[in-house]
Coordinates of C-alpha atoms and ligand atoms in Angstrom, one line a residue:
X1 CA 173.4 213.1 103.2
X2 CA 173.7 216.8 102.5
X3 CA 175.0 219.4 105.0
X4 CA 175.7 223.0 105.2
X5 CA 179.2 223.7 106.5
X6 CA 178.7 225.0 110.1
X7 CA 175.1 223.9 110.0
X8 CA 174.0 221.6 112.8
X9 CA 173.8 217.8 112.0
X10 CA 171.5 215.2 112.9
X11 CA 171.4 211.8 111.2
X12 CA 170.1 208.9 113.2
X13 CA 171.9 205.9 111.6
X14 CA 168.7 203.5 110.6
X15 CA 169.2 199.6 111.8
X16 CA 166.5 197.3 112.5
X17 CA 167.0 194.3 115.1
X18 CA 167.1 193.9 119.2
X19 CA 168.5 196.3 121.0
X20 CA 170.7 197.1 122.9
X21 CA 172.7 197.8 119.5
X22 CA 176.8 198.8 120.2
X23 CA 176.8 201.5 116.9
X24 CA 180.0 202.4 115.2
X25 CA 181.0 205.2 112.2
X26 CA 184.8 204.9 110.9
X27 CA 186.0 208.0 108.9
X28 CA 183.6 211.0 110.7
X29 CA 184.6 213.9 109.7
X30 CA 186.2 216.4 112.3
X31 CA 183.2 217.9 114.3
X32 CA 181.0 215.5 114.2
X33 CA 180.0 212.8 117.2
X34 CA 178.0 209.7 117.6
X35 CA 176.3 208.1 120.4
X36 CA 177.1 204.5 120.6
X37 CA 173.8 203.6 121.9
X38 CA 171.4 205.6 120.0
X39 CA 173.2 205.7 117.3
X40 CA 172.3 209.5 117.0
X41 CA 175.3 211.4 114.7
X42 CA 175.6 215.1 116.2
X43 CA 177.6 217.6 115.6
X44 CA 179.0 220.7 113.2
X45 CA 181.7 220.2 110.5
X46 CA 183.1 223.8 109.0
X47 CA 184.9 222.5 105.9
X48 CA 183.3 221.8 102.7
X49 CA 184.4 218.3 101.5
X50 CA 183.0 214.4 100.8
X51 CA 183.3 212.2 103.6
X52 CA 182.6 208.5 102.9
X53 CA 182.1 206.4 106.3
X54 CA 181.3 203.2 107.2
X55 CA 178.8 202.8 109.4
X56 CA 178.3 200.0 111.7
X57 CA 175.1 198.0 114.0
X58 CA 176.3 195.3 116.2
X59 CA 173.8 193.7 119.2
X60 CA 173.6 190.1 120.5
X61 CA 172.8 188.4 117.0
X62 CA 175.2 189.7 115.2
X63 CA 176.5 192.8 112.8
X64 CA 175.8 195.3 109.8
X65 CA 178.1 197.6 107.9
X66 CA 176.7 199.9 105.1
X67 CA 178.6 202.5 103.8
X68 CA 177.2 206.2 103.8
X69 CA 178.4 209.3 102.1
X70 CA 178.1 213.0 103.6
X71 CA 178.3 215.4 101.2
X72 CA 179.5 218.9 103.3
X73 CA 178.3 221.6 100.6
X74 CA 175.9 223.8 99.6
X75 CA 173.1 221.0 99.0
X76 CA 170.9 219.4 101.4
X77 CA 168.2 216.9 100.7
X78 CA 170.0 214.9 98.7
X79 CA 167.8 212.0 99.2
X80 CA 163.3 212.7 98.8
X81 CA 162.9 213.5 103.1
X82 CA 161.2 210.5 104.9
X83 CA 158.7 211.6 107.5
X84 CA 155.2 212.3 108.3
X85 CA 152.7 216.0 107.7
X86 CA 150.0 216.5 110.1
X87 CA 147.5 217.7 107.4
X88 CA 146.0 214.2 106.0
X89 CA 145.2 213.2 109.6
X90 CA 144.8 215.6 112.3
X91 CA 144.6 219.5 109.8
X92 CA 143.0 221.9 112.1
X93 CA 142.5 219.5 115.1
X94 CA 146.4 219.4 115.1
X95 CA 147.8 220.2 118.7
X96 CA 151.5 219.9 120.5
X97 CA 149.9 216.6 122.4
X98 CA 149.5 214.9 118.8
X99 CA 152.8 216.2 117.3
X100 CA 154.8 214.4 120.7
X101 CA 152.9 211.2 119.9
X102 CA 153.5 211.0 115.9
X103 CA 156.9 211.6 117.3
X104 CA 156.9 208.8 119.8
X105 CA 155.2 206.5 117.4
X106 CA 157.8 207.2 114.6
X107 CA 160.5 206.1 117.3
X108 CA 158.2 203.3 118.8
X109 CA 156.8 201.6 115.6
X110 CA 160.4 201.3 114.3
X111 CA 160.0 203.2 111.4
X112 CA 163.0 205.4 112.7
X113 CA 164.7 202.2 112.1
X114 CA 164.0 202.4 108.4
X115 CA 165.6 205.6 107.9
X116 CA 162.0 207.7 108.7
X117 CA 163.1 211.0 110.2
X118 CA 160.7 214.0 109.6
X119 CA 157.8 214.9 111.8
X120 CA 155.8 218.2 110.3
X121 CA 153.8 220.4 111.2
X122 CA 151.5 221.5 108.7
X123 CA 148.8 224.5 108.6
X124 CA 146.7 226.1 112.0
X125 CA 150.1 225.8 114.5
X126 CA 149.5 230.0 114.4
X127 CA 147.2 232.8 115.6
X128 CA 143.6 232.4 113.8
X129 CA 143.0 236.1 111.7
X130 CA 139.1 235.6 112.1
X131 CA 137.4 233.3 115.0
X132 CA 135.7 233.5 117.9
X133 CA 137.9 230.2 119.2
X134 CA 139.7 230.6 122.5
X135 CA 142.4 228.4 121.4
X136 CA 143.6 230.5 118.1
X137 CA 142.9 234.3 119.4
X138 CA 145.8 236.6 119.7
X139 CA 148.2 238.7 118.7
X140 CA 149.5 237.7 115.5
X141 CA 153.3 238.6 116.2
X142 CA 155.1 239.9 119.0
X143 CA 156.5 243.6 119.3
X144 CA 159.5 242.7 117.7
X145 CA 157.6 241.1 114.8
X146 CA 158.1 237.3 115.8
X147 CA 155.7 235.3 115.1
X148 CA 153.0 233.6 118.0
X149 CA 151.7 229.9 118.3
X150 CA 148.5 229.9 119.0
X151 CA 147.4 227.8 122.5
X152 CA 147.9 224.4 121.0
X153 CA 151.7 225.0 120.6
X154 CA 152.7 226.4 124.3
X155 CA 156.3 226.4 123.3
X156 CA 157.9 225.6 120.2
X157 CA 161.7 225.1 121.8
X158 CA 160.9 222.7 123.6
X159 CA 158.5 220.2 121.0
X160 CA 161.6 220.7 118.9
X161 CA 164.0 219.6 121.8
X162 CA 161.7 216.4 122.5
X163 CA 161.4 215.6 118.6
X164 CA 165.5 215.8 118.3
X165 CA 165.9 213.9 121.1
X166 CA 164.5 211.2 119.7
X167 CA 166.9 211.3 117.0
X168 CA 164.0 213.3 114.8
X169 CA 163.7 216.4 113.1
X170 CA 160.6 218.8 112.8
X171 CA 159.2 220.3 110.3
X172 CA 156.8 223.5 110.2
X173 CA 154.2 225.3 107.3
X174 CA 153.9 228.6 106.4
X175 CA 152.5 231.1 103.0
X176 CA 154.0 233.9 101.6
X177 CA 150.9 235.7 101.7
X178 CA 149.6 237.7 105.2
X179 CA 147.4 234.3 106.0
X180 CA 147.7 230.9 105.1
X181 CA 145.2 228.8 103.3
X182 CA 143.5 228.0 106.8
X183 CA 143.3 231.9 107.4
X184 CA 146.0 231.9 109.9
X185 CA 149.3 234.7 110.5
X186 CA 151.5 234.0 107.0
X187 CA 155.0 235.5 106.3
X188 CA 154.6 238.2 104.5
X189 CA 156.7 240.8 104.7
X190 CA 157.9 238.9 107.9
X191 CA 160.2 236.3 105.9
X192 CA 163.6 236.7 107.6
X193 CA 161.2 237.2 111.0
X194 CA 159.8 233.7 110.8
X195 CA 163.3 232.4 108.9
X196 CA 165.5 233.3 112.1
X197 CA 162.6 232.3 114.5
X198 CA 162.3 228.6 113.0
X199 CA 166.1 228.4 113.5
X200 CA 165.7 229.7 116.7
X201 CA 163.2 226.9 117.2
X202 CA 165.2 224.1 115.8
X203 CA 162.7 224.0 112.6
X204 CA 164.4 221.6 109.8
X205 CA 161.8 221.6 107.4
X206 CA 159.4 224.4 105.7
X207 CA 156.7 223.6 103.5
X208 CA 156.1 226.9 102.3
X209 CA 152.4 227.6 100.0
X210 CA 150.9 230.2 98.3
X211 CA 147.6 230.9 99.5
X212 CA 146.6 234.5 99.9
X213 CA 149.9 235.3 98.0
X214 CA 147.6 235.7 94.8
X215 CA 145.9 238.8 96.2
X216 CA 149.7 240.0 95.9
X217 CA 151.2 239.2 93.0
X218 CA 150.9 241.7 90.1
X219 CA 149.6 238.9 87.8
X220 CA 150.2 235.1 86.9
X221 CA 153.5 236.3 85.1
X222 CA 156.8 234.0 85.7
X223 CA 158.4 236.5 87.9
X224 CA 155.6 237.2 89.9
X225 CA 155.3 233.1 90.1
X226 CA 158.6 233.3 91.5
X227 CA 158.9 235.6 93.9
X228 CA 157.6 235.2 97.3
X229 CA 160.1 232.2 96.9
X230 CA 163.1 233.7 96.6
X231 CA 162.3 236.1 98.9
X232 CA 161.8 233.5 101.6
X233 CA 165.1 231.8 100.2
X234 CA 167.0 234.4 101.1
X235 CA 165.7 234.4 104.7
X236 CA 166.3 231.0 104.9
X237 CA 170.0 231.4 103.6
X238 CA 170.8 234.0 106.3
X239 CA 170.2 231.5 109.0
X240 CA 172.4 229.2 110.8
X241 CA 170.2 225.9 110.4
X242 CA 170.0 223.5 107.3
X243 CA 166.3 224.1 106.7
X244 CA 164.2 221.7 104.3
X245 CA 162.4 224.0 101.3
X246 CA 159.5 222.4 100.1
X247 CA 157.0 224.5 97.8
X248 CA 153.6 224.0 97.7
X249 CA 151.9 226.1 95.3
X250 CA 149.8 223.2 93.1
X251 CA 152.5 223.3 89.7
X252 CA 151.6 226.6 89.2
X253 CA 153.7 228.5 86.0
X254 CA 155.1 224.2 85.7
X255 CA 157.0 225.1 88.4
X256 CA 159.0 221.7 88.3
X257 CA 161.0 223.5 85.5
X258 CA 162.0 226.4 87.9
X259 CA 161.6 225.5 91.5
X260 CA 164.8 224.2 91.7
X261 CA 166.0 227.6 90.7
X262 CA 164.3 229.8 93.2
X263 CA 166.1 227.4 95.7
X264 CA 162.9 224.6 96.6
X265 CA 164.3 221.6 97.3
X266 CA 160.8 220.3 96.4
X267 CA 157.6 221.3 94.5
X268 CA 154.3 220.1 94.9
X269 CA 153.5 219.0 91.4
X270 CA 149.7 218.9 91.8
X271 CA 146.7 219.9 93.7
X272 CA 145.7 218.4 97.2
X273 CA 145.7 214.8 97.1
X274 CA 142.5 212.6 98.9
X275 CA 142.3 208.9 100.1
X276 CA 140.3 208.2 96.9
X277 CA 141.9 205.6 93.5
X278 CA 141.0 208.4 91.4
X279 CA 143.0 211.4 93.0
X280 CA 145.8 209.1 93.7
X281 CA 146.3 207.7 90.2
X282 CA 145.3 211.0 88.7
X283 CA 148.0 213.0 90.1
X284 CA 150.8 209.9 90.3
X285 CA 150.5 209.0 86.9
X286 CA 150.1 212.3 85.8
X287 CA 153.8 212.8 86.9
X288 CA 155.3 211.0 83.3
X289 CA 157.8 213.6 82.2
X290 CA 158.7 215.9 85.1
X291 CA 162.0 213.0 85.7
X292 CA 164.1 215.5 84.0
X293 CA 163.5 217.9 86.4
X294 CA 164.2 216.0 89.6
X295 CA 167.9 215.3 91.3
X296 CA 169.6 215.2 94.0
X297 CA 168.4 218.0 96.4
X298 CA 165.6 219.1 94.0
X299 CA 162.6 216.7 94.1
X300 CA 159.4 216.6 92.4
X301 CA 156.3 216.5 94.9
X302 CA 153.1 214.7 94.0
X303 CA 151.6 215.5 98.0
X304 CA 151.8 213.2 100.9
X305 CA 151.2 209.8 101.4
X306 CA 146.9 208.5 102.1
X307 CA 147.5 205.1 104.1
X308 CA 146.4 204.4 107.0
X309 CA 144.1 205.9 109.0
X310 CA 143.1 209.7 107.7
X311 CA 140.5 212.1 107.9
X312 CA 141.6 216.0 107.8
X313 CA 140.8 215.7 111.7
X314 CA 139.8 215.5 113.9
X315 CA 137.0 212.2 112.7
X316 CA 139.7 209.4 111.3
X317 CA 138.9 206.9 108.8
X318 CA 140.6 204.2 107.3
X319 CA 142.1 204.8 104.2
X320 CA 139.4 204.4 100.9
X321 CA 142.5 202.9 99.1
X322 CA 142.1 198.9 98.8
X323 CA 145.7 197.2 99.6
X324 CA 146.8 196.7 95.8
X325 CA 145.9 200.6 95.6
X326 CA 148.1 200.8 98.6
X327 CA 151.1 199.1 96.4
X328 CA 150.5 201.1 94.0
X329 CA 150.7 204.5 96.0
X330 CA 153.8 203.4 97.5
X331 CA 155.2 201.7 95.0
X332 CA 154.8 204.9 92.7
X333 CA 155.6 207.3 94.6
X334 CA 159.1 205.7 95.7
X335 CA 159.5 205.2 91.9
X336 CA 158.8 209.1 91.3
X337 CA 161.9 209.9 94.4
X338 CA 159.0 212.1 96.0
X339 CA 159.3 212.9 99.2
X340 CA 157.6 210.4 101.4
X341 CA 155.7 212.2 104.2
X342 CA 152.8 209.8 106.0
X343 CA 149.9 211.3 106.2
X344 CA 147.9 208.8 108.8
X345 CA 147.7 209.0 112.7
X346 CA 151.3 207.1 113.5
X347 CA 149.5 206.0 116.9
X348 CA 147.1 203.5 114.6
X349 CA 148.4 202.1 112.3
X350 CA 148.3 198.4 111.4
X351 CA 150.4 195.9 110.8
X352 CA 149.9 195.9 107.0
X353 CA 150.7 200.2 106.9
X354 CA 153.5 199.5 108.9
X355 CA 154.9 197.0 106.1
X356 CA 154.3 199.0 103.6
X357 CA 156.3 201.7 104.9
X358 CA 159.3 199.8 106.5
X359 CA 159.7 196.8 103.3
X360 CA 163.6 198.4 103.2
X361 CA 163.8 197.1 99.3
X362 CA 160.8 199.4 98.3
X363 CA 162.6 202.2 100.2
X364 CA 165.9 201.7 98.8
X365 CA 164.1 202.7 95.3
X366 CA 163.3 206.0 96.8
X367 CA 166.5 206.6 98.5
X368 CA 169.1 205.9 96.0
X369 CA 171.7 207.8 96.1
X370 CA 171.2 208.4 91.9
X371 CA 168.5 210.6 92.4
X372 CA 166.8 209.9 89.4
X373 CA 163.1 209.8 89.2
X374 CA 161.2 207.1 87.0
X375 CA 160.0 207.8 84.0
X376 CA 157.3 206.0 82.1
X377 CA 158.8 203.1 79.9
X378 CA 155.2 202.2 78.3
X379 CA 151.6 202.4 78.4
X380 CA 149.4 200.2 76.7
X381 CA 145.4 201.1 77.5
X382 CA 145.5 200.6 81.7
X383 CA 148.8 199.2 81.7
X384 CA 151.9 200.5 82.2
X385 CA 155.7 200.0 83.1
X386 CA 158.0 202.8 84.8
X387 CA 161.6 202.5 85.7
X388 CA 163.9 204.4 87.1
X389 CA 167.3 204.2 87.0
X390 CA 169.7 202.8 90.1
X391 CA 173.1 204.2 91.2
X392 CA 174.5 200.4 91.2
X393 CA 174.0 200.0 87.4
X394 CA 170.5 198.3 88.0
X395 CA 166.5 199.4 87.2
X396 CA 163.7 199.5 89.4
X397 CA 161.1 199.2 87.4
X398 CA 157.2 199.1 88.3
X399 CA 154.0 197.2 86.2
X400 CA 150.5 198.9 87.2
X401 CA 147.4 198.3 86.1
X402 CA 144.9 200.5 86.4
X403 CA 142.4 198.4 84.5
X404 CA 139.5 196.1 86.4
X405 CA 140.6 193.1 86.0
X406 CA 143.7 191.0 86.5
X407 CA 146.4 191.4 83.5
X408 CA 149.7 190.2 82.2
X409 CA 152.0 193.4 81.9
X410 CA 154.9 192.9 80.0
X411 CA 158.6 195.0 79.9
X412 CA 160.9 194.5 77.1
X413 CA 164.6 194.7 77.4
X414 CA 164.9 196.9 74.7
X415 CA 162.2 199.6 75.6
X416 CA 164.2 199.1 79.3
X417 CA 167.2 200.2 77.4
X418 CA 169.2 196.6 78.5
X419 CA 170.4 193.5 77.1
X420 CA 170.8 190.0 77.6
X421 CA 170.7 188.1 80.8
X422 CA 169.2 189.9 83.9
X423 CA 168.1 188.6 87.2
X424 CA 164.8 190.2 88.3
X425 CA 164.1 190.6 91.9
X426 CA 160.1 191.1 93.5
X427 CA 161.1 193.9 95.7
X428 CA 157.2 193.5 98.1
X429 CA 158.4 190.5 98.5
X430 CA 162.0 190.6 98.8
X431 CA 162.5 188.0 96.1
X432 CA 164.6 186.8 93.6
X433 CA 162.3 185.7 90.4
X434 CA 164.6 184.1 88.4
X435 CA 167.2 185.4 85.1
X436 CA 165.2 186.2 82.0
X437 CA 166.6 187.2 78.9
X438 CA 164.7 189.9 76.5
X439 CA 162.2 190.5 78.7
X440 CA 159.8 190.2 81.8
X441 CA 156.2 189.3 82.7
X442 CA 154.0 189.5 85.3
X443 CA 150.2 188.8 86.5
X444 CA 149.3 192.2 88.1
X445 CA 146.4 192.2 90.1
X446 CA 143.4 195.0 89.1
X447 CA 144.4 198.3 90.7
X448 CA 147.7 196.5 91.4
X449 CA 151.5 196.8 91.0
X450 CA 154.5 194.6 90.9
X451 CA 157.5 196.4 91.8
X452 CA 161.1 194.8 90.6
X453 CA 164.8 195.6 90.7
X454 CA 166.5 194.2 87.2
X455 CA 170.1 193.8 86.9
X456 CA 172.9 191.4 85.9
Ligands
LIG1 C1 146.9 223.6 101.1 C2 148.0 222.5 100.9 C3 147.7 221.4 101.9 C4 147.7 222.0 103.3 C5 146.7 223.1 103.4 C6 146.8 223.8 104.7 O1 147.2 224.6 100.2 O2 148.0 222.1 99.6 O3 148.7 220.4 101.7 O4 149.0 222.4 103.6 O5 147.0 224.1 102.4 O6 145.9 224.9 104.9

């Protein structure tokens, strides 16, 4: 976990089980508190510096300990964020009353419990440039230049003071142009504005685009590329507040090969992604090759996750993808270390989107500590292996088959870059398969994915 030094913190330590749970940390660094009921770490530490703690969950039934490292620097997101966008589901239809609910489902669902933490607001939170509706008129910004909600957000402070409260952070959207893609007030030329009023806020994340930013820029040049995001880097540097930077302008220029320059501490990769087999395999597997540019605090972004129920608002509808499409979408993108936002309505979901998102093996894939993002190990037609390397010495490593029917996908030690006896472990299933020696084999199912850890 990265923080600024003399930047707020808020880490809600993640433990599944009955409550009431009796938390403990040993080795906190000076500054920081926890609550023993909620578990909720507070606090501000001034000194740079590595602090490894021990963190502890005891109730009735017994006990965990896990260790967990905070890293006080100049990095944050050293894990891909965990946490859910309002765009997928709710877009325009998005409101204050739906933001309190994702937040009370994250808590009540128990995802919280598996380390999900981000709740984000994405586009149409701001004053409308051009409508008639009631809801978005106004003044754009105040006569200081602040920014204005528009009626569906009465009052930012305090969403952000219920969100934390649960242990949660928030996230909000903005463009460098004057209006966002959805036509709505933008930053520009208002960057350190809207910077200072987020923090004012309590804002933790910003997914910053590029709409209307075109009509700006000189040309399609590198530099020009680059700009609007180092302008609003240097807003965001000026504030008090650990802030999330999360680009979104489609892999424009590659941009995986400079965003972590111009400060992003994630890209979107691709274009908007849709509930549909053929977006979702077009822009995950289109991602083979951009693992050299990903680590810890600089993530590659392939857009947010479609399962459960979404729709663009305010009409929901389950998700198009069939359950092994589901695997695969999760299984992939954990592999990739993208950031993990769901994209459903929290308040619906089923039993089998809840699993998907709280099997704790699958997300240990996305959350190592490593940081490395898979890369693709083989293709052969529809079928194809990925792995990605572990920080305890070991591989996760995916088979998917794009193909129609039902295949055997096979990984070889040697293209694995391994040797000799390894013990292979179904993560979905939470499993151990058995030791094999020179290589591996599985019946994927079509659309499907197995998803394994391999070490010795
Ligand atoms: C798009 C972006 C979407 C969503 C939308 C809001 O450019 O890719 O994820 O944020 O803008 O208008």
């Amino acid at each position: 976990f990265g923080v600024r030094p003399g930047s707020p913190f808020l880490f809600t330590i993640p433990a599944t089980g009955k409550r009431p749970m009796d938390f403990s940390a040993e080795g906190l660094p000076i500054g920081l508190n926890l609550d023993k009921n909620t578990g909720h770490i507070t606090g501000v530490v001034k000194e740079k510096g590595t602090h490894v703690i021990v963190l502890k969950a005891k109730n009735a039934l017994g006990s965990s300990t896990r260790q967990f490292k905070i890293i006080v620097g100049d990095q944050i997101a050293l894990t891909p964020a965990l946490g859910w966008n309002s765009w997928n589901c709710f877009a325009n239809a998005v409101d204050d009353a739906k933001v309190r609910s994702a937040a009370d489902a994250m808590a009540k669902s128990g995802l919280i419990n598996h380390g999900w933490s981000y709740i984000n607001i994405d586009d149409c939170w701001e004053i409308k440039a051009k409508t008639d509706d009631p809801m978005l008129i106004g003044e754009p910004r105040n006569e200081k230049g602040m920014i204005n909600t528009n009626k569906k957000f009465p009052d930012m402070k305090t969403l952000s003071d219920y969100i934390h409260a649960k242990g949660l952070k928030m996230g909000i959207y903005s463009s460098p142009g004057p209006l966002t893609c959805a036509g709505f007030t933008a930053s520009y030329q208002f960057e350190e504005n809207d910077a200072q009023q987020y923090a004012e806020w309590g804002i933790d994340y910003l997914k910053y685009d590029w709409c209307s930013y075109g009509r700006i820029a000189k040309d399609n040049s590198l530099p020009e590329l680059k700009k609007p995001y180092f302008v609003m880097r240097a807003a965001l540097n000026k504030v008090n507040r650990d802030i999330v930077y999360s680009l979104c302008q489609y892999g424009m220029g590659d941009v995986w090969k400079w965003g972590g320059e111009v400060g992003g501490n994630s890209w979107r990769t691709t274009g908007d992604i849709t509930d549909t087999w053929e977006s979702m395999t077009e822009i995950g597997f289109s991602q083979a090759g951009h693992e050299v540019n990903a680590k810890p605090g600089n993530w590659n972004d392939p857009d947010m996750l479609v399962v459960g129920k979404v729709g663009w608002g305010p009409q929901l509808h389950p998700t198009k993808l069939s359950p092994n499409e589901q695997y695969t979408h999760i299984s992939l993108w954990g592999l990739l270390s993208s950031p993990l936002l769901i994209g459903c309505d929290m308040t619906q979901m089923d039993d089998f989107t809840l699993n998907l998102l709280t099997n704790d093996e699958v997300l240990e894939v996305s959350q190592d500590p490593l940081g490395k993002q898979a890369g693709r190990v083989s293709k052969d037609g529809d079928l194809e292996v990925w792995a990605k390397d572990m920080e305890d010495g070991s591989k996760a490593v995916g088979f998917f088959n794009r193909g129609k029917w039902k295949s055997e996908i096979k990984a070889r030690w040697s293209d694995l870059g391994i040797a000799g006896k390894q013990l292979v472990r179904d993560l979905w299933r939470q499993k151990d398969l058995g030791n094999f020696s020179e290589e591996f084999k599985v019946s994927v199912p079509r659309h499907g994915a197995v998803l394994v850890k391999i070490s010795h």
